[in-house]
């Protein structure tokens, strides 16, 4: 890579979507979920994605996270065009550069909080001791240090989501994608989880796209976007 292209990658957004289209079949009729969606996300930026159910939020997150391919358009992670990569290369980028948190935490029930956070690090090749130290640091940061040896069944819903967030950032990804991570939590717990997440995002400079119906949380992020007619637009609350 020459110096010019290295500079381009360094200055590139953490995530960029260009002209993304995605159409599904509903009976005999095509359903245009995404229709030329464009979006950029900078390092350290927290953006809320607020849109009604069925408008394509999860599809957009899956495409941004390289879990699904668009019908057309390009996905850039750290300036690298991932659209034409093979499955092996896409898997490697997901493992190293992208973190995911869902509405349901998907923690492995037979492992402790510490071991759940160690897992992606060890899959990426880190030694067990190094992974354990990193996992404990993240738990401490999330105010979960005393719960390190507890299994998911021994944790509250908010505690489980904080472990899920720590696991998602364990490999220091460029991009963190969250799909309604506080949707099953009461307002107080949702705010507590968001506070911990926000502090972690600011400290690590990970670019964060956070799909949510919670307008109070959306208002606390750097900006909010929505989906209108398959395109991304600024979100403007009613009233």
Short mmCIF file of N, CA, C and O in Angstrom, two decimals, residues 2 22 25 28-29 43 63 78 84 98-99 101 111 114 121 143 151 161 165-166 183 200 213 223 228 235:
data_model
loop_
_atom_site.label_atom_id
_atom_site.label_comp_id
_atom_site.label_asym_id
_atom_site.label_seq_id
_atom_site.Cartn_x
_atom_site.Cartn_y
_atom_site.Cartn_z
N UNK A 2 0.66 2.16 -0.95
CA UNK A 2 1.49 3.36 -1.01
C UNK A 2 1.08 4.35 0.06
O UNK A 2 0.06 4.20 0.73
N UNK A 22 -31.71 -3.19 -0.96
CA UNK A 22 -32.06 -4.56 -0.56
C UNK A 22 -33.56 -4.72 -0.75
O UNK A 22 -34.37 -3.94 -0.24
N UNK A 25 -38.97 -10.44 -1.43
CA UNK A 25 -40.22 -10.80 -2.10
C UNK A 25 -41.31 -11.00 -1.06
O UNK A 25 -41.10 -11.69 -0.05
N UNK A 28 -46.10 -12.03 -4.64
CA UNK A 28 -45.66 -11.71 -6.00
C UNK A 28 -45.09 -10.29 -6.09
O UNK A 28 -44.65 -9.87 -7.17
N UNK A 29 -45.08 -9.58 -4.96
CA UNK A 29 -44.67 -8.18 -4.99
C UNK A 29 -43.28 -8.01 -4.37
O UNK A 29 -43.00 -8.56 -3.30
N UNK A 43 -14.99 7.43 13.84
CA UNK A 43 -14.45 6.83 15.06
C UNK A 43 -14.90 7.63 16.27
O UNK A 43 -14.85 8.86 16.29
N UNK A 63 -26.30 -5.73 7.10
CA UNK A 63 -25.46 -5.39 5.95
C UNK A 63 -24.22 -4.65 6.41
O UNK A 63 -23.10 -4.95 5.96
N UNK A 78 -13.40 0.94 7.76
CA UNK A 78 -12.08 1.56 7.87
C UNK A 78 -11.48 1.89 6.52
O UNK A 78 -10.27 1.82 6.34
N UNK A 84 -16.96 -7.07 -2.29
CA UNK A 84 -16.61 -8.19 -3.16
C UNK A 84 -15.71 -9.22 -2.47
O UNK A 84 -15.15 -10.10 -3.13
N UNK A 98 -15.55 -5.68 13.92
CA UNK A 98 -16.96 -5.39 14.17
C UNK A 98 -17.42 -6.10 15.43
O UNK A 98 -17.15 -7.28 15.63
N UNK A 99 -18.12 -5.35 16.30
CA UNK A 99 -18.73 -5.93 17.49
C UNK A 99 -20.24 -5.83 17.38
O UNK A 99 -20.77 -4.87 16.82
N UNK A 101 -24.09 -6.30 19.49
CA UNK A 101 -24.89 -6.51 20.71
C UNK A 101 -26.35 -6.51 20.28
O UNK A 101 -26.80 -5.60 19.57
N UNK A 111 -20.73 -20.80 30.69
CA UNK A 111 -19.50 -20.09 31.02
C UNK A 111 -19.78 -18.89 31.90
O UNK A 111 -20.88 -18.31 31.89
N UNK A 114 -16.67 -13.69 32.92
CA UNK A 114 -15.28 -13.53 32.49
C UNK A 114 -15.00 -14.39 31.27
O UNK A 114 -14.42 -13.93 30.28
N UNK A 121 -11.71 -13.29 22.22
CA UNK A 121 -10.29 -12.98 22.19
C UNK A 121 -9.45 -14.22 21.91
O UNK A 121 -8.50 -14.19 21.13
N UNK A 143 -18.28 -1.84 35.82
CA UNK A 143 -18.72 -2.00 37.21
C UNK A 143 -19.30 -3.39 37.45
O UNK A 143 -20.29 -3.57 38.16
N UNK A 151 -22.28 -17.03 36.36
CA UNK A 151 -22.83 -17.43 35.07
C UNK A 151 -24.03 -16.55 34.72
O UNK A 151 -24.60 -15.90 35.60
N UNK A 161 -26.51 -7.69 29.89
CA UNK A 161 -26.26 -6.83 28.74
C UNK A 161 -24.93 -6.11 28.87
O UNK A 161 -24.24 -5.87 27.87
N UNK A 165 -21.99 -6.25 26.13
CA UNK A 165 -21.28 -5.09 25.58
C UNK A 165 -19.77 -5.29 25.73
O UNK A 165 -19.00 -5.05 24.78
N UNK A 166 -19.32 -5.72 26.91
CA UNK A 166 -17.89 -5.94 27.13
C UNK A 166 -17.35 -7.00 26.17
O UNK A 166 -16.25 -6.85 25.61
N UNK A 183 -33.96 -2.92 24.85
CA UNK A 183 -35.37 -3.08 24.59
C UNK A 183 -36.11 -3.88 25.64
O UNK A 183 -37.31 -3.67 25.85
N UNK A 200 -17.56 3.58 27.82
CA UNK A 200 -16.64 2.66 27.14
C UNK A 200 -16.37 3.11 25.71
O UNK A 200 -15.23 3.06 25.22
N UNK A 213 -35.70 2.25 20.06
CA UNK A 213 -36.97 2.96 20.08
C UNK A 213 -37.01 3.96 21.23
O UNK A 213 -37.98 4.70 21.37
N UNK A 223 -25.87 12.10 17.24
CA UNK A 223 -26.92 12.44 16.29
C UNK A 223 -27.83 11.23 16.12
O UNK A 223 -27.51 10.13 16.60
N UNK A 228 -36.30 6.47 5.73
CA UNK A 228 -37.47 6.99 5.03
C UNK A 228 -37.42 6.53 3.58
O UNK A 228 -36.48 6.87 2.85
N UNK A 235 -33.09 12.04 11.89
CA UNK A 235 -34.30 11.80 12.65
C UNK A 235 -34.74 13.07 13.37
O UNK A 235 -33.94 13.71 14.05
#
